[in-house]
PDB file of C-alpha atoms in Angstrom:
ATOM      1  CA  MET A  15       0.000   0.000   0.000  1.00  0.00           C
ATOM      2  CA  LEU A  16       1.228   3.457  -0.906  1.00  0.00           C
ATOM      3  CA  THR A  17       1.308   5.735   2.139  1.00  0.00           C
ATOM      4  CA  VAL A  18       1.581   9.497   1.800  1.00  0.00           C
ATOM      5  CA  HIS A  19       3.007  11.120   4.917  1.00  0.00           C
ATOM      6  CA  HIS A  20       1.669  14.670   4.777  1.00  0.00           C
ATOM      7  CA  LEU A  21       3.111  17.368   6.995  1.00  0.00           C
ATOM      8  CA  ARG A  22       0.422  20.014   7.353  1.00  0.00           C
ATOM      9  CA  LEU A  23       1.068  23.239   5.405  1.00  0.00           C
ATOM     10  CA  SER A  24       3.854  21.769   3.330  1.00  0.00           C
ATOM     11  CA  GLN A  25       4.797  20.673  -0.170  1.00  0.00           C
ATOM     12  CA  SER A  26       3.527  17.172   0.505  1.00  0.00           C
ATOM     13  CA  GLU A  27       0.031  18.390  -0.401  1.00  0.00           C
ATOM     14  CA  ARG A  28       1.258  17.936  -3.987  1.00  0.00           C
ATOM     15  CA  ILE A  29       1.411  14.194  -3.512  1.00  0.00           C
ATOM     16  CA  VAL A  30      -2.099  14.014  -2.083  1.00  0.00           C
ATOM     17  CA  TRP A  31      -3.383  15.959  -5.086  1.00  0.00           C
ATOM     18  CA  LEU A  32      -1.522  13.670  -7.499  1.00  0.00           C
ATOM     19  CA  CYS A  33      -3.016  10.551  -5.914  1.00  0.00           C
ATOM     20  CA  GLU A  34      -6.508  12.023  -6.131  1.00  0.00           C
ATOM     21  CA  GLU A  35      -6.047  12.987  -9.794  1.00  0.00           C
ATOM     22  CA  LEU A  36      -4.815   9.473 -10.566  1.00  0.00           C
ATOM     23  CA  GLY A  37      -7.620   7.861  -8.586  1.00  0.00           C
ATOM     24  CA  ILE A  38      -5.283   5.347  -6.963  1.00  0.00           C
ATOM     25  CA  ASP A  39      -5.623   3.688  -3.574  1.00  0.00           C
ATOM     26  CA  TYR A  40      -3.377   5.189  -0.914  1.00  0.00           C
ATOM     27  CA  GLU A  41      -3.213   5.746   2.817  1.00  0.00           C
ATOM     28  CA  LEU A  42      -2.851   9.290   4.094  1.00  0.00           C
ATOM     29  CA  LYS A  43      -1.142  10.044   7.396  1.00  0.00           C
ATOM     30  CA  LEU A  44      -1.338  13.603   8.681  1.00  0.00           C
ATOM     31  CA  TYR A  45       1.324  15.211  10.870  1.00  0.00           C
ATOM     32  CA  ASN A  46       0.880  18.534  12.642  1.00  0.00           C
ATOM     33  CA  ARG A  47       3.737  20.995  12.930  1.00  0.00           C
ATOM     34  CA  ARG A  48       5.322  21.628  16.313  1.00  0.00           C
ATOM     35  CA  GLU A  49       3.874  24.502  18.314  1.00  0.00           C
ATOM     36  CA  ASP A  50       7.244  25.932  19.370  1.00  0.00           C
ATOM     37  CA  ASN A  51       9.014  26.307  16.019  1.00  0.00           C
ATOM     38  CA  ARG A  52       6.441  25.285  13.361  1.00  0.00           C
ATOM     39  CA  LEU A  53       8.795  22.603  12.053  1.00  0.00           C
ATOM     40  CA  ALA A  54       8.090  18.916  11.532  1.00  0.00           C
ATOM     41  CA  PRO A  55       7.601  16.753  14.626  1.00  0.00           C
ATOM     42  CA  ASP A  56      10.239  14.192  15.526  1.00  0.00           C
ATOM     43  CA  GLU A  57       8.121  11.298  14.240  1.00  0.00           C
ATOM     44  CA  TYR A  58       8.057  12.903  10.795  1.00  0.00           C
ATOM     45  CA  LYS A  59      11.771  13.669  10.801  1.00  0.00           C
ATOM     46  CA  ALA A  60      12.442  10.024  11.575  1.00  0.00           C
ATOM     47  CA  LEU A  61      10.835   8.907   8.312  1.00  0.00           C
ATOM     48  CA  HIS A  62      13.668  10.056   6.030  1.00  0.00           C
ATOM     49  CA  PRO A  63      17.256  11.296   6.504  1.00  0.00           C
ATOM     50  CA  MET A  64      16.313  14.784   5.235  1.00  0.00           C
ATOM     51  CA  GLY A  65      13.591  15.062   7.867  1.00  0.00           C
ATOM     52  CA  ILE A  66      11.393  17.253   5.651  1.00  0.00           C
ATOM     53  CA  ALA A  67       8.248  16.863   3.547  1.00  0.00           C
ATOM     54  CA  PRO A  68       7.218  15.177   1.369  1.00  0.00           C
ATOM     55  CA  VAL A  69       7.802  11.518   2.171  1.00  0.00           C
ATOM     56  CA  ILE A  70       6.067   8.379   0.957  1.00  0.00           C
ATOM     57  CA  THR A  71       6.405   4.742   1.881  1.00  0.00           C
ATOM     58  CA  ASP A  72       5.453   2.098  -0.646  1.00  0.00           C
ATOM     59  CA  ASP A  73       5.830  -1.621  -0.008  1.00  0.00           C
ATOM     60  CA  GLY A  74       8.596  -0.939   2.505  1.00  0.00           C
ATOM     61  CA  PHE A  75      10.432   1.577   0.320  1.00  0.00           C
ATOM     62  CA  VAL A  76      10.872   5.131   1.648  1.00  0.00           C
ATOM     63  CA  LEU A  77      11.226   8.069  -0.738  1.00  0.00           C
ATOM     64  CA  GLY A  78      11.503  11.826  -0.293  1.00  0.00           C
ATOM     65  CA  GLU A  79      11.598  14.848  -2.660  1.00  0.00           C
ATOM     66  CA  SER A  80       8.538  16.011  -4.574  1.00  0.00           C
ATOM     67  CA  GLY A  81       9.783  15.379  -8.100  1.00  0.00           C
ATOM     68  CA  ALA A  82      11.213  11.972  -7.260  1.00  0.00           C
ATOM     69  CA  ILE A  83       7.967  10.922  -5.565  1.00  0.00           C
ATOM     70  CA  ILE A  84       5.841  12.093  -8.484  1.00  0.00           C
ATOM     71  CA  ASP A  85       8.099  10.243 -10.944  1.00  0.00           C
ATOM     72  CA  TRP A  86       7.911   7.104  -8.800  1.00  0.00           C
ATOM     73  CA  ILE A  87       4.120   7.164  -8.552  1.00  0.00           C
ATOM     74  CA  ILE A  88       3.686   7.889 -12.269  1.00  0.00           C
ATOM     75  CA  ALA A  89       6.092   5.087 -13.213  1.00  0.00           C
ATOM     76  CA  LYS A  90       4.457   2.570 -10.898  1.00  0.00           C
ATOM     77  CA  TYR A  91       0.773   3.480 -11.125  1.00  0.00           C
ATOM     78  CA  GLY A  92       0.474   5.151 -14.544  1.00  0.00           C
ATOM     79  CA  ASP A  93       0.121   8.782 -15.583  1.00  0.00           C
ATOM     80  CA  ARG A  94      -3.602   8.851 -16.566  1.00  0.00           C
ATOM     81  CA  GLY A  95      -2.777  11.584 -19.084  1.00  0.00           C
ATOM     82  CA  LEU A  96      -0.873  13.802 -16.626  1.00  0.00           C
ATOM     83  CA  VAL A  97       2.418  13.579 -18.551  1.00  0.00           C
ATOM     84  CA  PRO A  98       2.481  14.585 -22.246  1.00  0.00           C
ATOM     85  CA  ALA A  99       4.201  12.104 -24.545  1.00  0.00           C
ATOM     86  CA  LYS A 100       7.681  13.030 -25.736  1.00  0.00           C
ATOM     87  CA  ASP A 101       6.360  13.742 -29.237  1.00  0.00           C
ATOM     88  CA  HIS A 102       3.474  15.899 -27.958  1.00  0.00           C
ATOM     89  CA  PRO A 103       3.796  19.639 -28.708  1.00  0.00           C
ATOM     90  CA  ASP A 104       3.299  20.411 -24.986  1.00  0.00           C
ATOM     91  CA  PHE A 105       6.087  18.120 -23.811  1.00  0.00           C
ATOM     92  CA  ALA A 106       8.886  20.724 -23.663  1.00  0.00           C
ATOM     93  CA  ASP A 107       6.763  23.295 -21.787  1.00  0.00           C
ATOM     94  CA  HIS A 108       5.565  20.616 -19.390  1.00  0.00           C
ATOM     95  CA  LEU A 109       9.136  19.517 -18.742  1.00  0.00           C
ATOM     96  CA  PHE A 110      10.338  23.067 -18.107  1.00  0.00           C
ATOM     97  CA  TYR A 111       7.650  24.011 -15.564  1.00  0.00           C
ATOM     98  CA  TYR A 112       7.775  20.609 -13.892  1.00  0.00           C
ATOM     99  CA  HIS A 113      11.439  21.231 -13.008  1.00  0.00           C
ATOM    100  CA  TRP A 114      11.370  25.034 -12.720  1.00  0.00           C
ATOM    101  CA  ALA A 115       8.721  24.771  -9.982  1.00  0.00           C
ATOM    102  CA  ASN A 116      11.168  23.588  -7.316  1.00  0.00           C
ATOM    103  CA  ALA A 117      14.553  24.274  -8.852  1.00  0.00           C
ATOM    104  CA  THR A 118      13.989  28.024  -9.258  1.00  0.00           C
ATOM    105  CA  PHE A 119      10.515  29.344  -8.464  1.00  0.00           C
ATOM    106  CA  MET A 120      10.050  27.625  -5.112  1.00  0.00           C
ATOM    107  CA  THR A 121      13.688  28.114  -4.082  1.00  0.00           C
ATOM    108  CA  ASN A 122      13.583  31.878  -4.544  1.00  0.00           C
ATOM    109  CA  GLY A 123      10.170  32.108  -2.934  1.00  0.00           C
ATOM    110  CA  MET A 124      11.375  30.237   0.133  1.00  0.00           C
ATOM    111  CA  MET A 125      14.390  32.539   0.466  1.00  0.00           C
ATOM    112  CA  GLY A 126      12.012  35.481   0.398  1.00  0.00           C
ATOM    113  CA  LEU A 127       9.718  33.854   2.941  1.00  0.00           C
ATOM    114  CA  VAL A 128      12.606  33.161   5.319  1.00  0.00           C
ATOM    115  CA  CYS A 129      13.687  36.796   5.080  1.00  0.00           C
ATOM    116  CA  GLN A 130      10.110  37.851   5.849  1.00  0.00           C
ATOM    117  CA  PHE A 131      10.000  35.606   8.919  1.00  0.00           C
ATOM    118  CA  LEU A 132      13.299  37.124  10.085  1.00  0.00           C
ATOM    119  CA  GLY A 133      11.909  40.624   9.660  1.00  0.00           C
ATOM    120  CA  SER A 134      14.252  41.676   6.873  1.00  0.00           C
ATOM    121  CA  ALA A 135      13.966  42.425   3.177  1.00  0.00           C
ATOM    122  CA  PRO A 136      15.384  39.844   0.755  1.00  0.00           C
ATOM    123  CA  PRO A 137      18.704  40.738  -0.915  1.00  0.00           C
ATOM    124  CA  PRO A 138      18.259  42.569  -4.230  1.00  0.00           C
ATOM    125  CA  PHE A 139      19.180  39.564  -6.353  1.00  0.00           C
ATOM    126  CA  VAL A 140      16.600  37.420  -4.555  1.00  0.00           C
ATOM    127  CA  ALA A 141      13.908  40.098  -4.845  1.00  0.00           C
ATOM    128  CA  ASP A 142      14.653  40.383  -8.565  1.00  0.00           C
ATOM    129  CA  ARG A 143      14.371  36.636  -9.097  1.00  0.00           C
ATOM    130  CA  ILE A 144      11.108  36.493  -7.154  1.00  0.00           C
ATOM    131  CA  GLU A 145       9.629  39.315  -9.239  1.00  0.00           C
ATOM    132  CA  LYS A 146      10.743  37.689 -12.485  1.00  0.00           C
ATOM    133  CA  GLY A 147       9.310  34.350 -11.360  1.00  0.00           C
ATOM    134  CA  TRP A 148       5.841  35.729 -10.729  1.00  0.00           C
ATOM    135  CA  ALA A 149       6.002  37.608 -14.039  1.00  0.00           C
ATOM    136  CA  ILE A 150       6.758  34.322 -15.811  1.00  0.00           C
ATOM    137  CA  VAL A 151       3.770  32.712 -14.076  1.00  0.00           C
ATOM    138  CA  GLU A 152       1.381  35.430 -15.205  1.00  0.00           C
ATOM    139  CA  GLN A 153       2.754  35.443 -18.745  1.00  0.00           C
ATOM    140  CA  ARG A 154       2.587  31.661 -19.091  1.00  0.00           C
ATOM    141  CA  LEU A 155      -1.016  31.502 -17.904  1.00  0.00           C
ATOM    142  CA  GLY A 156      -1.918  34.082 -20.532  1.00  0.00           C
ATOM    143  CA  GLU A 157      -0.499  31.747 -23.178  1.00  0.00           C
ATOM    144  CA  ALA A 158      -2.020  28.436 -22.030  1.00  0.00           C
ATOM    145  CA  ASP A 159      -4.686  27.184 -19.649  1.00  0.00           C
ATOM    146  CA  TYR A 160      -2.125  25.128 -17.724  1.00  0.00           C
ATOM    147  CA  PHE A 161       1.605  25.308 -17.154  1.00  0.00           C
ATOM    148  CA  GLY A 162       2.239  22.233 -19.262  1.00  0.00           C
ATOM    149  CA  GLY A 163      -0.057  23.371 -22.070  1.00  0.00           C
ATOM    150  CA  GLY A 164      -3.685  22.681 -22.879  1.00  0.00           C
ATOM    151  CA  GLU A 165      -4.345  20.100 -20.165  1.00  0.00           C
ATOM    152  CA  LEU A 166      -3.490  19.636 -16.499  1.00  0.00           C
ATOM    153  CA  SER A 167      -0.164  17.879 -16.029  1.00  0.00           C
ATOM    154  CA  THR A 168       2.248  17.054 -13.250  1.00  0.00           C
ATOM    155  CA  ALA A 169       3.806  20.479 -13.933  1.00  0.00           C
ATOM    156  CA  ASP A 170       0.681  22.024 -12.399  1.00  0.00           C
ATOM    157  CA  ILE A 171       0.871  19.692  -9.427  1.00  0.00           C
ATOM    158  CA  MET A 172       4.457  20.790  -8.838  1.00  0.00           C
ATOM    159  CA  MET A 173       3.586  24.487  -9.225  1.00  0.00           C
ATOM    160  CA  GLY A 174       0.425  24.483  -7.103  1.00  0.00           C
ATOM    161  CA  PHE A 175       1.850  24.700  -3.584  1.00  0.00           C
ATOM    162  CA  GLN A 176       3.824  27.882  -4.224  1.00  0.00           C
ATOM    163  CA  LEU A 177       0.773  29.530  -5.810  1.00  0.00           C
ATOM    164  CA  THR A 178      -1.610  28.673  -2.977  1.00  0.00           C
ATOM    165  CA  THR A 179      -0.579  27.444   0.471  1.00  0.00           C
ATOM    166  CA  SER A 180       2.883  29.005   0.446  1.00  0.00           C
ATOM    167  CA  ARG A 181       1.411  32.301  -0.758  1.00  0.00           C
ATOM    168  CA  ALA A 182      -1.083  32.181   2.107  1.00  0.00           C
ATOM    169  CA  MET A 183       1.877  32.175   4.495  1.00  0.00           C
ATOM    170  CA  SER A 184       3.422  35.258   2.887  1.00  0.00           C
ATOM    171  CA  GLY A 185       0.176  37.198   2.473  1.00  0.00           C
ATOM    172  CA  MET A 186       0.986  38.051  -1.148  1.00  0.00           C
ATOM    173  CA  SER A 187      -1.880  39.497  -3.189  1.00  0.00           C
ATOM    174  CA  ILE A 188      -2.532  38.422  -6.782  1.00  0.00           C
ATOM    175  CA  ASP A 189      -5.134  41.095  -7.542  1.00  0.00           C
ATOM    176  CA  HIS A 190      -2.785  42.391 -10.261  1.00  0.00           C
ATOM    177  CA  MET A 191      -2.533  38.923 -11.877  1.00  0.00           C
ATOM    178  CA  PRO A 192      -5.786  38.132 -13.731  1.00  0.00           C
ATOM    179  CA  ASN A 193      -4.339  35.137 -15.571  1.00  0.00           C
ATOM    180  CA  LEU A 194      -3.243  33.490 -12.340  1.00  0.00           C
ATOM    181  CA  LYS A 195      -6.596  34.229 -10.702  1.00  0.00           C
ATOM    182  CA  ALA A 196      -8.437  32.575 -13.605  1.00  0.00           C
ATOM    183  CA  TYR A 197      -6.081  29.597 -13.439  1.00  0.00           C
ATOM    184  CA  LEU A 198      -6.608  29.085  -9.711  1.00  0.00           C
ATOM    185  CA  LYS A 199     -10.359  29.204 -10.271  1.00  0.00           C
ATOM    186  CA  ARG A 200      -9.989  26.357 -12.782  1.00  0.00           C
ATOM    187  CA  ILE A 201      -7.844  24.388 -10.359  1.00  0.00           C
ATOM    188  CA  GLY A 202     -10.266  24.974  -7.486  1.00  0.00           C
ATOM    189  CA  GLU A 203     -13.121  23.565  -9.542  1.00  0.00           C
ATOM    190  CA  ARG A 204     -11.405  20.223 -10.056  1.00  0.00           C
ATOM    191  CA  PRO A 205     -13.029  17.515  -7.904  1.00  0.00           C
ATOM    192  CA  ALA A 206      -9.668  15.808  -7.325  1.00  0.00           C
ATOM    193  CA  TYR A 207      -8.128  19.038  -6.032  1.00  0.00           C
ATOM    194  CA  GLN A 208     -11.110  19.636  -3.767  1.00  0.00           C
ATOM    195  CA  ARG A 209     -10.834  16.128  -2.331  1.00  0.00           C
ATOM    196  CA  ALA A 210      -7.074  16.444  -1.887  1.00  0.00           C
ATOM    197  CA  MET A 211      -7.196  19.711   0.004  1.00  0.00           C
ATOM    198  CA  ALA A 212     -10.099  18.590   2.178  1.00  0.00           C
ATOM    199  CA  LYS A 213      -8.003  15.597   3.226  1.00  0.00           C
ATOM    200  CA  ALA A 214      -4.626  17.345   3.439  1.00  0.00           C
ATOM    201  CA  GLU A 215      -5.770  20.529   5.179  1.00  0.00           C
ATOM    202  CA  PRO A 216      -9.117  19.789   6.855  1.00  0.00           C
ATOM    203  CA  GLY A 217     -10.910  22.936   7.934  1.00  0.00           C
ATOM    204  CA  MET A 218      -8.649  25.243   5.888  1.00  0.00           C
ATOM    205  CA  PRO A 219      -9.994  26.552   2.571  1.00  0.00           C
ATOM    206  CA  PRO A 220      -7.375  26.551  -0.203  1.00  0.00           C
ATOM    207  CA  LYS A 221      -5.811  29.921  -0.991  1.00  0.00           C
ATOM    208  CA  LEU A 222      -7.249  30.427  -4.481  1.00  0.00           C
ATOM    209  CA  ASP A 223      -7.738  34.207  -4.525  1.00  0.00           C
TER     210      ASP A 223
END
């Protein structure tokens, strides 16, 4: 049995959403953050040497890292149309945003969030990268309905956390981003996303505005 270990308010919500989109059987275990420092509890840290989310266990195998977990689940359980074929015209865009989500967009956003928590402004080069990242998001969603092209793909699942839950932590407004607002409305209407967020963050409405 595939088990998704979800640390509340973390990137592991991606994996819950993926499982719901695929319609596969899985067990979900929720972990609350510590009250004193908002980090993962010791029982979560013990799951994997990195001690951070996400983590899955599957038939005794333990795996961390969002992209690796998504690749594992897709390879083992099938993609159900969430990964364009290599000869599909959307394949290159899908591939870019699937990797850009964590390698660049999320990394810069987290640096900015840490600076905010510490009560300081991000260094100029970080602020510039953050601004450029959000500009790319808005531009892309004016070109296509989804990051990977015409249909939802695992690129969207990778991008989603930074656009919603992480943004809720920073308090960032997207009133100046009509393309992103329209995109999040589409995502919020998906039954699989609704199920995933109800399970991953019970009692907390997704940040879709």
